[in-house]
């Protein structure tokens, strides 16, 4: 494929993606009540705190609760975003339109995330454009990506920061990488570990230079938090609040129950809509909420197994490549955090976008020229999985909208 055709195919793909996302937004905003949250409650969808996110994180008043410990810079951004909104629209928008404004911003971030994922796959993995677009489509059409593009929450912000970290760390840009460390931690504090793993396993410098970069990212984070209205809440409660969170949200499932939960959390609900039950993951809001069960129809489970098989194949065939180390480390970190420690395992779908980009990048390495005929088998599998995302998830989207009152 010549350069002109490559450019046209890339422009066409990202134009179609933008049009598709915009069409979905228009449908949700004008033909459903999903953004009318005047009588809605948190945890209505998979334990997502979208109501609290829209009304407290994105508020003209600084977030007063200890939730700021987990998301200090995101809270600061939401506060600035909402005050700017009140300047542009004197008196502010209605609650529904305020939600929609946040979703429009998330749509832009989601689109940019797909763009930088594509650039990472082509520029750093050396994958041909059409093959790279298939991996990008798998990410863009994944249930977790679509859900957190159109439901206000922190996770599309996290995915954007992590994907940029993969990209700029591989380019060796120290300044941007350090700033991304501050953003990753400031959006969701546990992602400071994911950022550190990406940096440590991507850079080829001496261990001292890598440690200096890690310290620089930490210092930038502390400085940025210090200049926000949340500095006292954060620095005075970070240790005690973090320990309470670990205690409150960690589970202790026996191994027979743990294995299927981990399988469906890390390699299932990332891409696909699973079986559901009508309550929050903790049993609240009986009959008035949706949560994923650690099960799925057999055809969805088969697709999940294929996805896991691709990840394992990528680890086996690409383990010697330094490019694979960072995504492997991020996946293992999430496996330890949510599988071994069982932190947040009941609501593990929430954290899908913390590891999905790592999974996509790892599997995309199999699409590079050095893997010969394997790459075309992987390409066919990815195309099939993209089709599964559309066909298998559509009934799930309909079920979700059917619960909106």
Short mmCIF file of C-alpha atoms in Angstrom, two decimals:
data_model
loop_
_atom_site.label_atom_id
_atom_site.label_comp_id
_atom_site.label_asym_id
_atom_site.label_seq_id
_atom_site.Cartn_x
_atom_site.Cartn_y
_atom_site.Cartn_z
CA UNK A 1 0.00 0.00 0.00
CA UNK A 2 1.48 3.35 -1.05
CA UNK A 3 1.71 6.32 1.32
CA UNK A 4 -1.30 8.08 -0.19
CA UNK A 5 -3.60 5.08 0.23
CA UNK A 6 -2.31 4.55 3.77
CA UNK A 7 -3.08 8.14 4.64
CA UNK A 8 -6.56 7.91 3.14
CA UNK A 9 -7.35 4.69 5.03
CA UNK A 10 -6.21 6.20 8.34
CA UNK A 11 -8.16 9.43 7.80
CA UNK A 12 -11.24 7.43 6.80
CA UNK A 13 -10.99 5.19 9.87
CA UNK A 14 -10.69 8.03 12.37
CA UNK A 15 -13.36 10.07 10.60
CA UNK A 16 -15.77 7.13 10.76
CA UNK A 17 -14.88 6.62 14.43
CA UNK A 18 -15.60 10.29 15.21
CA UNK A 19 -18.91 10.16 13.29
CA UNK A 20 -19.88 6.91 15.02
CA UNK A 21 -19.16 8.30 18.49
CA UNK A 22 -21.02 11.52 17.67
CA UNK A 23 -24.02 9.56 16.35
CA UNK A 24 -24.14 7.49 19.53
CA UNK A 25 -23.99 10.67 21.62
CA UNK A 26 -26.79 12.31 19.65
CA UNK A 27 -28.95 9.22 20.09
CA UNK A 28 -28.28 9.02 23.82
CA UNK A 29 -28.78 12.76 24.38
CA UNK A 30 -31.94 13.23 22.31
CA UNK A 31 -33.69 9.86 22.36
CA UNK A 32 -32.98 8.45 25.84
CA UNK A 33 -33.06 9.73 29.41
CA UNK A 34 -29.64 8.36 30.32
CA UNK A 35 -28.23 11.84 31.05
CA UNK A 36 -31.28 12.99 33.02
CA UNK A 37 -29.93 12.12 36.46
CA UNK A 38 -32.32 14.18 38.58
CA UNK A 39 -33.75 10.99 40.09
CA UNK A 40 -30.90 8.57 39.31
CA UNK A 41 -28.49 6.99 41.78
CA UNK A 42 -24.87 5.90 41.84
CA UNK A 43 -24.15 2.27 41.02
CA UNK A 44 -26.97 2.06 38.48
CA UNK A 45 -24.50 0.65 35.93
CA UNK A 46 -21.77 -1.76 37.09
CA UNK A 47 -20.93 0.22 40.25
CA UNK A 48 -19.95 3.33 38.29
CA UNK A 49 -20.18 6.55 40.31
CA UNK A 50 -21.32 8.72 37.42
CA UNK A 51 -23.88 10.70 39.46
CA UNK A 52 -21.33 11.57 42.11
CA UNK A 53 -18.73 12.27 39.41
CA UNK A 54 -20.98 14.78 37.62
CA UNK A 55 -22.29 16.54 40.72
CA UNK A 56 -19.25 16.52 43.05
CA UNK A 57 -16.05 16.08 41.03
CA UNK A 58 -17.36 18.40 38.32
CA UNK A 59 -18.70 21.10 40.60
CA UNK A 60 -18.06 24.79 41.21
CA UNK A 61 -17.14 23.92 44.81
CA UNK A 62 -14.05 21.81 45.53
CA UNK A 63 -14.78 18.15 46.30
CA UNK A 64 -14.98 17.98 50.12
CA UNK A 65 -14.78 14.23 50.74
CA UNK A 66 -11.81 11.88 51.10
CA UNK A 67 -12.50 10.58 47.58
CA UNK A 68 -10.09 13.30 46.53
CA UNK A 69 -7.28 11.06 47.78
CA UNK A 70 -7.83 8.68 44.87
CA UNK A 71 -8.32 11.35 42.20
CA UNK A 72 -6.71 14.65 43.31
CA UNK A 73 -5.86 16.18 39.93
CA UNK A 74 -9.03 14.90 38.29
CA UNK A 75 -11.04 16.62 41.04
CA UNK A 76 -9.07 19.80 40.37
CA UNK A 77 -9.75 19.51 36.64
CA UNK A 78 -13.47 18.92 37.25
CA UNK A 79 -13.61 21.98 39.48
CA UNK A 80 -11.87 24.13 36.82
CA UNK A 81 -13.98 22.64 34.00
CA UNK A 82 -17.24 23.45 35.79
CA UNK A 83 -16.22 26.99 36.75
CA UNK A 84 -15.20 27.63 33.15
CA UNK A 85 -18.55 26.21 32.07
CA UNK A 86 -20.27 28.79 34.31
CA UNK A 87 -18.21 31.58 32.70
CA UNK A 88 -19.08 30.49 29.16
CA UNK A 89 -22.72 29.84 30.12
CA UNK A 90 -23.59 32.39 32.87
CA UNK A 91 -25.50 30.63 35.61
CA UNK A 92 -24.29 27.26 34.38
CA UNK A 93 -25.95 24.53 32.37
CA UNK A 94 -28.78 22.33 33.51
CA UNK A 95 -27.66 19.12 35.23
CA UNK A 96 -28.49 17.10 32.11
CA UNK A 97 -26.53 19.40 29.80
CA UNK A 98 -23.67 19.52 32.32
CA UNK A 99 -23.45 15.71 32.11
CA UNK A 100 -23.54 15.92 28.32
CA UNK A 101 -20.71 18.49 28.27
CA UNK A 102 -18.53 16.12 30.29
CA UNK A 103 -19.34 13.26 27.92
CA UNK A 104 -18.42 15.39 24.89
CA UNK A 105 -15.03 16.03 26.48
CA UNK A 106 -14.64 12.31 27.19
CA UNK A 107 -15.48 11.54 23.56
CA UNK A 108 -12.58 13.72 22.45
CA UNK A 109 -10.25 11.96 24.90
CA UNK A 110 -11.46 8.54 23.76
CA UNK A 111 -10.89 9.45 20.10
CA UNK A 112 -7.40 10.74 20.91
CA UNK A 113 -6.67 7.58 22.91
CA UNK A 114 -7.43 5.47 19.83
CA UNK A 115 -5.27 7.76 17.69
CA UNK A 116 -2.24 7.48 19.99
CA UNK A 117 -2.77 3.74 20.36
CA UNK A 118 -2.62 3.48 16.57
CA UNK A 119 0.51 5.63 16.46
CA UNK A 120 2.17 3.49 19.11
CA UNK A 121 1.43 0.31 17.18
CA UNK A 122 2.67 1.70 13.86
CA UNK A 123 5.64 3.80 14.99
CA UNK A 124 7.02 1.56 17.73
CA UNK A 125 5.85 -1.93 16.78
CA UNK A 126 6.39 -1.46 13.06
CA UNK A 127 2.93 -2.77 12.17
CA UNK A 128 1.43 -2.03 8.75
CA UNK A 129 -1.35 0.54 8.81
CA UNK A 130 -4.30 -1.73 7.98
CA UNK A 131 -3.22 -4.32 10.53
CA UNK A 132 -2.71 -1.58 13.13
CA UNK A 133 -6.18 -0.21 12.43
CA UNK A 134 -7.65 -3.62 13.32
CA UNK A 135 -6.01 -3.48 16.78
CA UNK A 136 -7.22 0.11 17.18
CA UNK A 137 -10.75 -0.91 16.23
CA UNK A 138 -10.64 -3.67 18.83
CA UNK A 139 -9.89 -1.05 21.47
CA UNK A 140 -12.37 1.54 20.16
CA UNK A 141 -15.26 -0.95 19.95
CA UNK A 142 -14.53 -2.72 23.26
CA UNK A 143 -17.45 -2.61 25.66
CA UNK A 144 -15.39 -0.95 28.40
CA UNK A 145 -14.14 1.73 25.99
CA UNK A 146 -17.59 2.51 24.63
CA UNK A 147 -19.21 2.42 28.07
CA UNK A 148 -16.71 4.78 29.68
CA UNK A 149 -16.74 7.09 26.68
CA UNK A 150 -20.44 7.80 27.19
CA UNK A 151 -20.81 7.39 30.96
CA UNK A 152 -19.12 10.11 33.02
CA UNK A 153 -16.36 8.54 35.12
CA UNK A 154 -12.60 8.68 35.60
CA UNK A 155 -11.63 5.71 33.47
CA UNK A 156 -11.43 7.18 29.96
CA UNK A 157 -9.16 9.84 31.49
CA UNK A 158 -6.96 7.07 32.93
CA UNK A 159 -6.82 5.20 29.64
CA UNK A 160 -5.81 8.36 27.79
CA UNK A 161 -2.95 9.09 30.22
CA UNK A 162 -1.68 5.50 30.16
CA UNK A 163 -1.73 5.25 26.35
CA UNK A 164 0.15 8.55 26.09
CA UNK A 165 2.69 7.17 28.58
CA UNK A 166 3.32 4.10 26.41
CA UNK A 167 3.76 6.37 23.38
CA UNK A 168 6.02 9.08 24.84
CA UNK A 169 8.09 6.72 26.99
CA UNK A 170 8.93 4.75 23.85
CA UNK A 171 9.90 7.99 22.14
CA UNK A 172 12.24 8.75 25.06
CA UNK A 173 10.61 12.09 25.88
CA UNK A 174 11.62 12.60 29.51
CA UNK A 175 9.71 15.83 30.20
CA UNK A 176 6.38 14.68 28.80
CA UNK A 177 6.76 11.26 30.41
CA UNK A 178 7.36 12.84 33.83
CA UNK A 179 4.30 15.08 33.43
CA UNK A 180 2.25 12.04 32.41
CA UNK A 181 3.34 10.40 35.65
CA UNK A 182 1.74 13.28 37.53
CA UNK A 183 -1.43 12.95 35.44
CA UNK A 184 -1.68 9.16 35.80
CA UNK A 185 -1.38 9.38 39.58
CA UNK A 186 -3.59 12.46 39.79
CA UNK A 187 -6.39 10.84 37.81
CA UNK A 188 -6.31 7.55 39.73
CA UNK A 189 -3.64 7.16 42.39
CA UNK A 190 -3.04 3.42 41.84
CA UNK A 191 -2.07 4.13 38.24
CA UNK A 192 1.12 5.70 39.57
CA UNK A 193 2.33 2.11 39.79
CA UNK A 194 1.26 1.35 36.21
CA UNK A 195 3.04 4.50 35.01
CA UNK A 196 6.19 3.57 36.94
CA UNK A 197 6.19 0.08 35.43
CA UNK A 198 5.83 1.47 31.91
CA UNK A 199 8.73 3.88 32.50
CA UNK A 200 10.99 1.35 34.20
CA UNK A 201 10.55 -1.36 31.56
CA UNK A 202 10.51 0.92 28.51
CA UNK A 203 13.58 3.12 28.99
CA UNK A 204 16.97 1.60 28.23
CA UNK A 205 18.98 4.05 30.35
CA UNK A 206 20.82 3.11 33.49
CA UNK A 207 18.73 2.23 36.50
CA UNK A 208 19.77 5.52 38.12
CA UNK A 209 18.42 7.59 35.24
CA UNK A 210 15.19 5.63 35.30
CA UNK A 211 14.87 6.15 39.03
CA UNK A 212 15.53 9.87 38.51
CA UNK A 213 12.68 9.96 35.99
CA UNK A 214 10.37 8.16 38.40
CA UNK A 215 11.27 10.63 41.15
CA UNK A 216 10.69 13.54 38.74
CA UNK A 217 7.21 12.24 37.95
CA UNK A 218 6.45 11.87 41.65
CA UNK A 219 7.73 15.37 42.38
CA UNK A 220 5.64 16.83 39.55
CA UNK A 221 2.58 15.08 40.97
CA UNK A 222 3.19 16.43 44.49
CA UNK A 223 3.77 19.94 43.15
CA UNK A 224 0.60 19.94 41.06
CA UNK A 225 -1.50 18.61 43.94
CA UNK A 226 0.02 21.23 46.24
CA UNK A 227 -1.21 24.11 44.07
CA UNK A 228 -4.79 22.77 44.04
CA UNK A 229 -7.45 23.47 46.70
CA UNK A 230 -7.16 19.80 47.72
CA UNK A 231 -3.62 19.83 49.09
CA UNK A 232 -4.54 19.65 52.79
CA UNK A 233 -7.12 16.90 52.32
CA UNK A 234 -4.75 14.87 50.19
CA UNK A 235 -1.46 15.15 52.09
CA UNK A 236 -3.06 14.80 55.53
CA UNK A 237 -5.09 11.71 54.67
CA UNK A 238 -3.20 9.88 51.93
CA UNK A 239 -1.85 7.09 54.15
CA UNK A 240 -4.85 6.56 56.44
CA UNK A 241 -7.33 6.97 53.60
CA UNK A 242 -5.42 4.58 51.36
CA UNK A 243 -5.33 1.91 54.05
CA UNK A 244 -9.07 2.26 54.70
CA UNK A 245 -9.79 1.96 50.99
CA UNK A 246 -7.70 -1.22 50.72
CA UNK A 247 -9.53 -2.68 53.71
CA UNK A 248 -13.02 -1.71 52.57
CA UNK A 249 -12.75 -2.84 48.96
CA UNK A 250 -10.66 -6.02 49.19
CA UNK A 251 -12.39 -9.38 48.94
CA UNK A 252 -11.47 -12.91 50.01
CA UNK A 253 -13.05 -15.29 47.51
CA UNK A 254 -12.02 -18.95 47.64
CA UNK A 255 -9.96 -20.20 44.69
CA UNK A 256 -12.90 -21.92 42.96
CA UNK A 257 -14.79 -18.62 42.82
CA UNK A 258 -11.70 -16.47 42.38
CA UNK A 259 -10.51 -17.99 39.09
CA UNK A 260 -13.66 -17.34 37.01
CA UNK A 261 -14.00 -13.87 38.50
CA UNK A 262 -10.43 -12.95 37.56
CA UNK A 263 -10.85 -14.47 34.09
CA UNK A 264 -13.99 -12.50 33.30
CA UNK A 265 -12.70 -9.28 34.90
CA UNK A 266 -9.33 -9.16 33.15
CA UNK A 267 -10.12 -10.83 29.83
CA UNK A 268 -13.90 -10.73 29.49
CA UNK A 269 -15.74 -7.55 30.41
CA UNK A 270 -12.91 -5.51 28.93
CA UNK A 271 -14.20 -6.41 25.47
CA UNK A 272 -17.63 -7.97 25.95
CA UNK A 273 -20.97 -7.61 27.73
CA UNK A 274 -21.32 -10.52 30.18
CA UNK A 275 -24.20 -12.02 32.12
CA UNK A 276 -25.79 -9.51 34.50
CA UNK A 277 -27.83 -9.40 37.68
CA UNK A 278 -30.16 -6.61 38.84
CA UNK A 279 -28.32 -5.10 41.80
CA UNK A 280 -25.04 -3.38 42.54
CA UNK A 281 -21.99 -5.66 42.94
CA UNK A 282 -22.49 -5.33 46.72
CA UNK A 283 -26.18 -6.30 46.57
CA UNK A 284 -27.66 -2.80 46.87
CA UNK A 285 -30.45 -1.29 44.73
CA UNK A 286 -32.17 -4.63 44.13
CA UNK A 287 -34.06 -4.47 40.83
CA UNK A 288 -32.73 -1.00 40.05
CA UNK A 289 -29.13 -1.56 38.96
CA UNK A 290 -27.03 -3.69 36.62
CA UNK A 291 -23.85 -5.57 37.50
CA UNK A 292 -21.77 -8.18 35.74
CA UNK A 293 -21.80 -11.76 36.97
CA UNK A 294 -18.64 -13.87 36.61
CA UNK A 295 -20.23 -15.76 33.73
CA UNK A 296 -21.29 -15.29 30.12
CA UNK A 297 -23.08 -17.12 27.30
CA UNK A 298 -20.90 -19.88 25.85
CA UNK A 299 -20.18 -17.95 22.65
CA UNK A 300 -18.98 -14.91 24.63
CA UNK A 301 -16.84 -17.15 26.83
CA UNK A 302 -15.26 -18.70 23.73
CA UNK A 303 -14.41 -15.21 22.44
CA UNK A 304 -12.87 -14.36 25.84
CA UNK A 305 -10.78 -17.54 25.71
CA UNK A 306 -9.56 -16.61 22.22
CA UNK A 307 -8.57 -13.18 23.53
CA UNK A 308 -6.68 -14.72 26.45
CA UNK A 309 -5.00 -17.17 24.05
CA UNK A 310 -3.79 -14.25 21.93
CA UNK A 311 -2.36 -12.55 25.02
CA UNK A 312 -0.55 -15.73 26.12
CA UNK A 313 0.77 -16.26 22.58
CA UNK A 314 2.06 -12.69 22.51
CA UNK A 315 3.84 -13.21 25.83
CA UNK A 316 5.48 -16.42 24.58
CA UNK A 317 6.54 -15.08 21.17
CA UNK A 318 7.41 -11.51 22.18
CA UNK A 319 8.86 -11.90 25.67
CA UNK A 320 12.40 -11.26 24.41
CA UNK A 321 11.40 -7.88 22.98
CA UNK A 322 11.74 -5.00 25.40
CA UNK A 323 8.57 -3.47 23.92
CA UNK A 324 6.54 -6.28 25.47
CA UNK A 325 7.87 -5.84 29.00
CA UNK A 326 5.85 -2.73 29.94
CA UNK A 327 2.42 -4.06 28.89
CA UNK A 328 3.20 -7.44 30.47
CA UNK A 329 4.17 -5.68 33.71
CA UNK A 330 0.96 -3.60 33.71
CA UNK A 331 -1.19 -6.70 33.10
CA UNK A 332 0.62 -8.59 35.89
CA UNK A 333 0.21 -5.61 38.24
CA UNK A 334 -3.54 -5.61 37.65
CA UNK A 335 -3.62 -9.39 38.04
CA UNK A 336 -1.91 -9.09 41.42
CA UNK A 337 -3.98 -6.08 42.54
CA UNK A 338 -7.39 -7.46 41.56
CA UNK A 339 -6.65 -11.20 41.52
CA UNK A 340 -4.19 -11.92 44.32
CA UNK A 341 -5.00 -9.04 46.67
CA UNK A 342 -8.59 -9.04 45.32
CA UNK A 343 -8.84 -5.25 45.58
CA UNK A 344 -12.11 -4.16 44.00
CA UNK A 345 -12.69 -7.61 42.50
CA UNK A 346 -16.48 -7.51 42.99
CA UNK A 347 -16.59 -4.40 40.81
CA UNK A 348 -13.56 -5.33 38.71
CA UNK A 349 -15.13 -4.17 35.44
CA UNK A 350 -14.54 -0.61 36.67
CA UNK A 351 -10.81 -1.01 36.15
CA UNK A 352 -10.92 -2.47 32.63
CA UNK A 353 -9.33 0.55 30.99
CA UNK A 354 -6.37 0.39 33.36
CA UNK A 355 -5.14 -2.75 31.59
CA UNK A 356 -6.99 -3.01 28.26
CA UNK A 357 -4.51 -0.78 26.41
CA UNK A 358 -1.65 -2.96 27.69
CA UNK A 359 -3.42 -6.08 26.42
CA UNK A 360 -4.05 -4.48 23.00
CA UNK A 361 -0.45 -3.29 22.68
CA UNK A 362 0.91 -6.69 23.67
CA UNK A 363 -1.23 -8.60 21.16
CA UNK A 364 -0.51 -6.02 18.45
CA UNK A 365 3.15 -7.03 18.60
CA UNK A 366 2.11 -10.26 16.87
CA UNK A 367 1.08 -8.14 13.87
CA UNK A 368 4.63 -7.00 13.14
CA UNK A 369 6.46 -8.31 10.07
CA UNK A 370 8.92 -10.41 12.06
CA UNK A 371 6.12 -12.81 13.03
CA UNK A 372 5.50 -13.78 9.40
CA UNK A 373 2.43 -15.93 8.78
CA UNK A 374 1.42 -15.69 12.45
CA UNK A 375 0.46 -12.05 12.01
CA UNK A 376 -2.22 -12.86 9.43
CA UNK A 377 -3.78 -15.50 11.69
CA UNK A 378 -3.75 -12.94 14.52
CA UNK A 379 -5.17 -10.30 12.18
CA UNK A 380 -8.05 -12.65 11.27
CA UNK A 381 -8.66 -13.36 14.96
CA UNK A 382 -8.74 -9.64 15.78
CA UNK A 383 -11.19 -8.93 12.96
CA UNK A 384 -13.39 -11.75 14.25
CA UNK A 385 -13.22 -10.32 17.77
CA UNK A 386 -14.19 -6.87 16.45
CA UNK A 387 -17.24 -8.46 14.83
CA UNK A 388 -18.02 -10.21 18.11
CA UNK A 389 -17.81 -6.88 19.96
CA UNK A 390 -20.50 -5.47 17.71
CA UNK A 391 -22.81 -8.50 17.59
CA UNK A 392 -22.41 -9.73 21.18
CA UNK A 393 -22.53 -6.31 22.85
CA UNK A 394 -25.54 -4.85 21.03
CA UNK A 395 -28.11 -6.74 23.17
CA UNK A 396 -26.22 -5.51 26.23
CA UNK A 397 -26.52 -1.89 25.16
CA UNK A 398 -30.25 -2.43 24.67
CA UNK A 399 -30.53 -4.01 28.13
CA UNK A 400 -28.72 -1.05 29.69
CA UNK A 401 -30.98 1.50 28.07
CA UNK A 402 -33.99 -0.54 29.11
CA UNK A 403 -33.09 0.08 32.76
CA UNK A 404 -33.04 3.89 32.37
CA UNK A 405 -36.12 5.39 33.95
#
